[in-house]
């Protein structure tokens, strides 16, 4: 509701809220990008909050409502897409960039978002999903000590064990309703296709401008890399390093890591499975931080609208870059890390 940042240049003042920034992108014809920003910073946290309330409140009152398990499964699947903390980093970068050309005032929402991140992290830390699953369903053994070789399947969402049906038919978890399979279906094919799409888009994401600035002194276009160089030249090198790592290194390392994982799994390699599993986990966790540049552009577009002095417009590179982040996140999610171990444990039952 309240402004995140305010900006004054030579007596002209602008300020923006989160939703205001999304609408500004929409106005510039950046519908996909504004949708992505709205989804990751507003829709997902809102769904997470209302979903948790829907699951926890009846449990507190010792009641059960239909659909609680499905909702809990949904909010756990949505969690990686909530990116408020990445947005905060984006706001910080925008603030540093703007501080050189104008007076920037942090708004109420900036502090409120800070508090929100803290409280949400505490919520996630104190939420014991195992406990919730036990209360939502009957007491079944979970997948921790089980062996897939004994003809059991463990649910991806809640960890409940189910006996694998002898026929190769589709099975659903009796507790949360999630689909059950020994390994994620078509994991390798799906991962490759998303990965190749991401690789192709990685080129326009880095070559095309992510934003263009027009001011009375002239126009300037910025790619991801020139944005990093600008931060470096203006003396904020810690931030330059951070942005370089998040938006240049992380996507590149992610693409390479997934290629290594896919190739080794397809070759049936037995090479350092533990390290490869760690690599997978790292890839899955770091990926979302690449969104930071998308949020920087969003904030700059919304704030720097002091015509005729200066105006910032989002460029096509930003859409390609956002697509790379989303595609690599989906690729990492569709990869099944259990495939790494299949060639090592020959006795494990696989399809
Ligand atoms: Zn389940």
GROMACS .gro file of C-alpha atoms and ligand atoms in nm:
model
  352
    1UNK     CA    1   0.000   0.000   0.000
    2UNK     CA    2   0.277   0.243   0.091
    3UNK     CA    3   0.560   0.372  -0.128
    4UNK     CA    4   0.877   0.161  -0.139
    5UNK     CA    5   1.105   0.437  -0.264
    6UNK     CA    6   1.068   0.805  -0.338
    7UNK     CA    7   1.285   1.009  -0.571
    8UNK     CA    8   1.348   1.382  -0.613
    9UNK     CA    9   1.532   1.540  -0.905
   10UNK     CA   10   1.550   1.919  -0.921
   11UNK     CA   11   1.227   1.976  -0.736
   12UNK     CA   12   1.035   1.700  -0.914
   13UNK     CA   13   0.919   1.417  -0.694
   14UNK     CA   14   0.807   1.061  -0.779
   15UNK     CA   15   0.740   0.759  -0.563
   16UNK     CA   16   0.623   0.407  -0.624
   17UNK     CA   17   0.450   0.118  -0.455
   18UNK     CA   18   0.506  -0.244  -0.555
   19UNK     CA   19   0.177  -0.267  -0.743
   20UNK     CA   20   0.242   0.076  -0.896
   21UNK     CA   21   0.572  -0.052  -1.034
   22UNK     CA   22   0.397  -0.356  -1.185
   23UNK     CA   23   0.135  -0.132  -1.348
   24UNK     CA   24   0.408   0.094  -1.492
   25UNK     CA   25   0.571  -0.208  -1.660
   26UNK     CA   26   0.231  -0.308  -1.794
   27UNK     CA   27   0.186   0.042  -1.940
   28UNK     CA   28   0.518   0.006  -2.126
   29UNK     CA   29   0.393  -0.309  -2.296
   30UNK     CA   30   0.600  -0.541  -2.076
   31UNK     CA   31   0.303  -0.758  -1.985
   32UNK     CA   32   0.496  -1.084  -1.935
   33UNK     CA   33   0.756  -0.920  -1.716
   34UNK     CA   34   0.500  -0.737  -1.503
   35UNK     CA   35   0.313  -1.066  -1.461
   36UNK     CA   36   0.633  -1.236  -1.344
   37UNK     CA   37   0.706  -0.959  -1.092
   38UNK     CA   38   0.348  -0.958  -0.963
   39UNK     CA   39   0.347  -1.338  -0.929
   40UNK     CA   40   0.678  -1.368  -0.744
   41UNK     CA   41   0.643  -1.071  -0.508
   42UNK     CA   42   0.270  -1.044  -0.448
   43UNK     CA   43   0.064  -1.346  -0.558
   44UNK     CA   44   0.288  -1.622  -0.415
   45UNK     CA   45   0.340  -1.461  -0.070
   46UNK     CA   46  -0.035  -1.386  -0.052
   47UNK     CA   47  -0.118  -1.747  -0.142
   48UNK     CA   48   0.137  -1.875   0.108
   49UNK     CA   49  -0.013  -1.666   0.389
   50UNK     CA   50  -0.376  -1.751   0.315
   51UNK     CA   51  -0.288  -2.117   0.251
   52UNK     CA   52  -0.105  -2.150   0.582
   53UNK     CA   53  -0.400  -1.991   0.761
   54UNK     CA   54  -0.635  -2.236   0.589
   55UNK     CA   55  -0.421  -2.532   0.702
   56UNK     CA   56  -0.318  -2.419   1.050
   57UNK     CA   57  -0.631  -2.253   1.188
   58UNK     CA   58  -0.858  -2.563   1.167
   59UNK     CA   59  -0.574  -2.777   1.310
   60UNK     CA   60  -0.550  -2.539   1.606
   61UNK     CA   61  -0.926  -2.580   1.660
   62UNK     CA   62  -0.893  -2.959   1.616
   63UNK     CA   63  -1.104  -2.961   1.303
   64UNK     CA   64  -1.038  -3.096   0.956
   65UNK     CA   65  -1.153  -2.929   0.635
   66UNK     CA   66  -1.156  -3.095   0.294
   67UNK     CA   67  -0.870  -2.984   0.077
   68UNK     CA   68  -0.629  -2.896   0.360
   69UNK     CA   69  -0.375  -3.152   0.241
   70UNK     CA   70  -0.398  -3.035  -0.120
   71UNK     CA   71  -0.352  -2.670  -0.014
   72UNK     CA   72  -0.052  -2.758   0.203
   73UNK     CA   73   0.102  -2.947  -0.089
   74UNK     CA   74   0.041  -2.648  -0.317
   75UNK     CA   75   0.202  -2.392  -0.088
   76UNK     CA   76   0.509  -2.611  -0.044
   77UNK     CA   77   0.542  -2.638  -0.421
   78UNK     CA   78   0.499  -2.260  -0.457
   79UNK     CA   79   0.760  -2.166  -0.197
   80UNK     CA   80   1.062  -2.138  -0.434
   81UNK     CA   81   0.864  -1.888  -0.644
   82UNK     CA   82   0.814  -1.639  -0.359
   83UNK     CA   83   1.097  -1.389  -0.402
   84UNK     CA   84   1.045  -1.103  -0.157
   85UNK     CA   85   1.405  -1.127  -0.032
   86UNK     CA   86   1.536  -1.110  -0.389
   87UNK     CA   87   1.313  -0.806  -0.443
   88UNK     CA   88   1.474  -0.642  -0.139
   89UNK     CA   89   1.820  -0.691  -0.291
   90UNK     CA   90   1.686  -0.546  -0.617
   91UNK     CA   91   1.553  -0.239  -0.434
   92UNK     CA   92   1.892  -0.195  -0.266
   93UNK     CA   93   2.072  -0.205  -0.601
   94UNK     CA   94   1.822   0.042  -0.751
   95UNK     CA   95   1.874   0.270  -0.451
   96UNK     CA   96   2.252   0.276  -0.501
   97UNK     CA   97   2.216   0.337  -0.876
   98UNK     CA   98   1.977   0.626  -0.819
   99UNK     CA   99   2.170   0.784  -0.533
  100UNK     CA  100   2.422   0.919  -0.787
  101UNK     CA  101   2.168   1.120  -0.983
  102UNK     CA  102   1.896   1.213  -0.738
  103UNK     CA  103   1.782   1.224  -0.377
  104UNK     CA  104   1.628   0.891  -0.280
  105UNK     CA  105   1.404   0.844   0.023
  106UNK     CA  106   1.320   0.496   0.149
  107UNK     CA  107   0.944   0.465   0.191
  108UNK     CA  108   0.734   0.296   0.457
  109UNK     CA  109   0.696  -0.022   0.255
  110UNK     CA  110   1.071  -0.077   0.243
  111UNK     CA  111   1.085  -0.118   0.623
  112UNK     CA  112   0.762  -0.319   0.622
  113UNK     CA  113   0.902  -0.557   0.359
  114UNK     CA  114   1.215  -0.598   0.573
  115UNK     CA  115   1.002  -0.694   0.873
  116UNK     CA  116   0.787  -0.919   0.653
  117UNK     CA  117   1.093  -1.116   0.533
  118UNK     CA  118   1.209  -1.161   0.891
  119UNK     CA  119   0.868  -1.283   1.013
  120UNK     CA  120   0.821  -1.514   0.713
  121UNK     CA  121   1.164  -1.670   0.766
  122UNK     CA  122   1.074  -1.728   1.132
  123UNK     CA  123   0.743  -1.883   1.022
  124UNK     CA  124   0.919  -2.119   0.783
  125UNK     CA  125   1.174  -2.211   1.052
  126UNK     CA  126   0.911  -2.293   1.313
  127UNK     CA  127   0.681  -2.481   1.076
  128UNK     CA  128   0.736  -2.855   1.106
  129UNK     CA  129   0.582  -2.993   0.790
  130UNK     CA  130   0.628  -3.352   0.909
  131UNK     CA  131   0.409  -3.269   1.209
  132UNK     CA  132   0.144  -3.106   0.987
  133UNK     CA  133   0.138  -3.408   0.755
  134UNK     CA  134   0.098  -3.642   1.050
  135UNK     CA  135  -0.196  -3.440   1.178
  136UNK     CA  136  -0.357  -3.418   0.836
  137UNK     CA  137  -0.342  -3.789   0.765
  138UNK     CA  138  -0.321  -4.117   0.945
  139UNK     CA  139   0.011  -4.226   1.088
  140UNK     CA  140   0.210  -4.395   0.819
  141UNK     CA  141   0.580  -4.453   0.793
  142UNK     CA  142   0.759  -4.182   0.596
  143UNK     CA  143   1.034  -4.224   0.342
  144UNK     CA  144   1.334  -4.163   0.566
  145UNK     CA  145   1.425  -4.522   0.653
  146UNK     CA  146   1.256  -4.691   0.364
  147UNK     CA  147   1.400  -4.874   0.073
  148UNK     CA  148   1.252  -4.828  -0.270
  149UNK     CA  149   1.371  -5.181  -0.345
  150UNK     CA  150   1.106  -5.321  -0.114
  151UNK     CA  151   0.836  -5.210  -0.357
  152UNK     CA  152   0.750  -4.885  -0.184
  153UNK     CA  153   0.716  -4.540  -0.333
  154UNK     CA  154   0.764  -4.223  -0.135
  155UNK     CA  155   0.550  -3.916  -0.204
  156UNK     CA  156   0.745  -3.612  -0.334
  157UNK     CA  157   0.524  -3.372  -0.142
  158UNK     CA  158   0.464  -3.525   0.201
  159UNK     CA  159   0.704  -3.819   0.221
  160UNK     CA  160   0.433  -4.077   0.286
  161UNK     CA  161   0.521  -4.428   0.177
  162UNK     CA  162   0.285  -4.620  -0.048
  163UNK     CA  163   0.312  -4.975  -0.178
  164UNK     CA  164   0.389  -4.966  -0.551
  165UNK     CA  165   0.108  -5.115  -0.753
  166UNK     CA  166   0.213  -5.426  -0.947
  167UNK     CA  167   0.066  -5.292  -1.273
  168UNK     CA  168   0.227  -4.982  -1.414
  169UNK     CA  169  -0.074  -4.764  -1.345
  170UNK     CA  170  -0.089  -4.409  -1.217
  171UNK     CA  171  -0.092  -4.386  -0.839
  172UNK     CA  172  -0.183  -4.100  -0.608
  173UNK     CA  173  -0.079  -4.037  -0.251
  174UNK     CA  174  -0.352  -4.137  -0.006
  175UNK     CA  175  -0.265  -3.849   0.228
  176UNK     CA  176  -0.203  -3.543   0.011
  177UNK     CA  177  -0.326  -3.656  -0.332
  178UNK     CA  178   0.004  -3.591  -0.509
  179UNK     CA  179   0.106  -3.809  -0.804
  180UNK     CA  180   0.339  -4.096  -0.712
  181UNK     CA  181   0.619  -4.237  -0.921
  182UNK     CA  182   0.944  -4.424  -0.867
  183UNK     CA  183   1.128  -4.146  -1.051
  184UNK     CA  184   0.992  -3.819  -1.189
  185UNK     CA  185   0.842  -3.912  -1.529
  186UNK     CA  186   1.048  -3.810  -1.835
  187UNK     CA  187   1.284  -3.630  -1.601
  188UNK     CA  188   1.581  -3.628  -1.839
  189UNK     CA  189   1.384  -3.534  -2.151
  190UNK     CA  190   1.199  -3.254  -1.976
  191UNK     CA  191   1.512  -3.120  -1.815
  192UNK     CA  192   1.701  -3.118  -2.148
  193UNK     CA  193   1.423  -2.933  -2.333
  194UNK     CA  194   1.391  -2.663  -2.067
  195UNK     CA  195   1.769  -2.635  -2.051
  196UNK     CA  196   1.812  -2.595  -2.427
  197UNK     CA  197   1.538  -2.330  -2.435
  198UNK     CA  198   1.720  -2.147  -2.153
  199UNK     CA  199   2.054  -2.169  -2.339
  200UNK     CA  200   1.902  -2.018  -2.651
  201UNK     CA  201   1.744  -1.732  -2.456
  202UNK     CA  202   2.065  -1.672  -2.261
  203UNK     CA  203   2.211  -1.504  -2.571
  204UNK     CA  204   1.944  -1.232  -2.622
  205UNK     CA  205   1.927  -1.195  -2.242
  206UNK     CA  206   2.288  -1.075  -2.242
  207UNK     CA  207   2.309  -0.903  -2.580
  208UNK     CA  208   1.980  -0.709  -2.590
  209UNK     CA  209   1.933  -0.405  -2.365
  210UNK     CA  210   1.750  -0.467  -2.037
  211UNK     CA  211   1.666  -0.100  -2.008
  212UNK     CA  212   1.712   0.232  -2.180
  213UNK     CA  213   1.749   0.567  -2.010
  214UNK     CA  214   1.656   0.889  -2.184
  215UNK     CA  215   1.742   1.224  -2.032
  216UNK     CA  216   1.815   1.576  -2.141
  217UNK     CA  217   2.182   1.490  -2.183
  218UNK     CA  218   2.107   1.201  -2.417
  219UNK     CA  219   1.991   0.842  -2.435
  220UNK     CA  220   2.171   0.537  -2.301
  221UNK     CA  221   2.097   0.165  -2.331
  222UNK     CA  222   2.206  -0.085  -2.069
  223UNK     CA  223   2.265  -0.457  -2.092
  224UNK     CA  224   2.308  -0.679  -1.785
  225UNK     CA  225   2.686  -0.651  -1.811
  226UNK     CA  226   2.699  -0.273  -1.861
  227UNK     CA  227   2.480  -0.238  -1.551
  228UNK     CA  228   2.746  -0.427  -1.353
  229UNK     CA  229   3.023  -0.214  -1.504
  230UNK     CA  230   2.832   0.101  -1.411
  231UNK     CA  231   2.803  -0.012  -1.048
  232UNK     CA  232   3.176  -0.094  -1.046
  233UNK     CA  233   3.279   0.242  -1.195
  234UNK     CA  234   3.062   0.436  -0.956
  235UNK     CA  235   3.251   0.286  -0.665
  236UNK     CA  236   2.993   0.046  -0.526
  237UNK     CA  237   3.207  -0.257  -0.599
  238UNK     CA  238   3.057  -0.490  -0.332
  239UNK     CA  239   2.720  -0.444  -0.498
  240UNK     CA  240   2.877  -0.478  -0.845
  241UNK     CA  241   3.027  -0.812  -0.742
  242UNK     CA  242   2.696  -0.926  -0.594
  243UNK     CA  243   2.501  -0.837  -0.907
  244UNK     CA  244   2.771  -0.989  -1.131
  245UNK     CA  245   2.751  -1.311  -0.930
  246UNK     CA  246   2.369  -1.321  -0.922
  247UNK     CA  247   2.293  -1.226  -1.281
  248UNK     CA  248   2.596  -1.338  -1.482
  249UNK     CA  249   2.767  -1.621  -1.292
  250UNK     CA  250   2.466  -1.797  -1.140
  251UNK     CA  251   2.270  -1.848  -1.467
  252UNK     CA  252   2.587  -1.963  -1.646
  253UNK     CA  253   2.692  -2.200  -1.366
  254UNK     CA  254   2.336  -2.333  -1.347
  255UNK     CA  255   2.331  -2.414  -1.718
  256UNK     CA  256   2.668  -2.587  -1.693
  257UNK     CA  257   2.578  -2.776  -1.373
  258UNK     CA  258   2.259  -2.913  -1.526
  259UNK     CA  259   2.444  -3.021  -1.843
  260UNK     CA  260   2.702  -3.205  -1.627
  261UNK     CA  261   2.426  -3.372  -1.423
  262UNK     CA  262   2.227  -3.479  -1.729
  263UNK     CA  263   2.527  -3.608  -1.925
  264UNK     CA  264   2.667  -3.808  -1.630
  265UNK     CA  265   2.326  -3.958  -1.548
  266UNK     CA  266   2.267  -4.055  -1.911
  267UNK     CA  267   2.611  -4.213  -1.932
  268UNK     CA  268   2.537  -4.413  -1.616
  269UNK     CA  269   2.840  -4.257  -1.451
  270UNK     CA  270   2.951  -4.363  -1.101
  271UNK     CA  271   3.167  -4.052  -1.063
  272UNK     CA  272   3.140  -3.872  -0.723
  273UNK     CA  273   2.766  -3.911  -0.667
  274UNK     CA  274   2.767  -3.720  -0.339
  275UNK     CA  275   2.931  -3.415  -0.495
  276UNK     CA  276   2.690  -3.429  -0.787
  277UNK     CA  277   2.396  -3.439  -0.544
  278UNK     CA  278   2.540  -3.137  -0.363
  279UNK     CA  279   2.582  -2.959  -0.696
  280UNK     CA  280   2.216  -3.026  -0.770
  281UNK     CA  281   2.102  -2.887  -0.435
  282UNK     CA  282   2.313  -2.574  -0.484
  283UNK     CA  283   2.173  -2.524  -0.835
  284UNK     CA  284   1.820  -2.554  -0.703
  285UNK     CA  285   1.874  -2.305  -0.421
  286UNK     CA  286   2.078  -2.032  -0.587
  287UNK     CA  287   1.868  -2.006  -0.903
  288UNK     CA  288   1.607  -1.765  -0.776
  289UNK     CA  289   1.863  -1.494  -0.688
  290UNK     CA  290   1.918  -1.426  -1.058
  291UNK     CA  291   1.582  -1.250  -1.058
  292UNK     CA  292   1.748  -0.953  -0.889
  293UNK     CA  293   1.810  -0.769  -1.218
  294UNK     CA  294   1.444  -0.800  -1.316
  295UNK     CA  295   1.350  -0.628  -0.990
  296UNK     CA  296   1.614  -0.356  -1.036
  297UNK     CA  297   1.472  -0.272  -1.380
  298UNK     CA  298   1.117  -0.276  -1.239
  299UNK     CA  299   1.205  -0.027  -0.965
  300UNK     CA  300   1.400   0.202  -1.200
  301UNK     CA  301   1.121   0.203  -1.458
  302UNK     CA  302   0.864   0.294  -1.194
  303UNK     CA  303   1.071   0.561  -1.020
  304UNK     CA  304   1.260   0.739  -1.295
  305UNK     CA  305   0.967   0.897  -1.470
  306UNK     CA  306   1.046   1.266  -1.433
  307UNK     CA  307   0.992   1.378  -1.788
  308UNK     CA  308   1.149   1.569  -1.954
  309UNK     CA  309   1.445   1.534  -1.717
  310UNK     CA  310   1.481   1.156  -1.728
  311UNK     CA  311   1.284   0.840  -1.799
  312UNK     CA  312   1.373   0.470  -1.790
  313UNK     CA  313   1.216   0.209  -2.014
  314UNK     CA  314   1.243  -0.167  -1.985
  315UNK     CA  315   1.409  -0.339  -2.284
  316UNK     CA  316   1.351  -0.675  -2.456
  317UNK     CA  317   1.662  -0.821  -2.287
  318UNK     CA  318   1.477  -0.814  -1.956
  319UNK     CA  319   1.204  -1.045  -2.088
  320UNK     CA  320   1.464  -1.290  -2.224
  321UNK     CA  321   1.654  -1.275  -1.897
  322UNK     CA  322   1.341  -1.339  -1.690
  323UNK     CA  323   1.263  -1.635  -1.917
  324UNK     CA  324   1.614  -1.778  -1.861
  325UNK     CA  325   1.568  -1.762  -1.483
  326UNK     CA  326   1.223  -1.924  -1.495
  327UNK     CA  327   1.331  -2.193  -1.744
  328UNK     CA  328   1.643  -2.292  -1.549
  329UNK     CA  329   1.440  -2.306  -1.227
  330UNK     CA  330   1.187  -2.536  -1.399
  331UNK     CA  331   1.470  -2.744  -1.546
  332UNK     CA  332   1.628  -2.792  -1.203
  333UNK     CA  333   1.288  -2.887  -1.058
  334UNK     CA  334   1.219  -3.144  -1.329
  335UNK     CA  335   1.555  -3.317  -1.274
  336UNK     CA  336   1.528  -3.614  -1.037
  337UNK     CA  337   1.843  -3.628  -0.819
  338UNK     CA  338   1.771  -3.994  -0.735
  339UNK     CA  339   1.880  -4.076  -1.091
  340UNK     CA  340   2.237  -3.994  -0.983
  341UNK     CA  341   2.232  -4.289  -0.743
  342UNK     CA  342   2.056  -4.539  -0.965
  343UNK     CA  343   2.370  -4.660  -1.141
  344UNK     CA  344   2.546  -4.701  -0.805
  345UNK     CA  345   2.285  -4.900  -0.618
  346UNK     CA  346   2.218  -5.174  -0.867
  347UNK     CA  347   1.986  -5.350  -0.628
  348UNK     CA  348   1.745  -5.057  -0.617
  349UNK     CA  349   1.422  -5.123  -0.797
  350UNK     CA  350   1.386  -4.894  -1.100
  351UNK     CA  351   1.162  -4.892  -1.402
  352LIG    ZN1  352   0.172  -3.724  -0.027
   0.00000   0.00000   0.00000
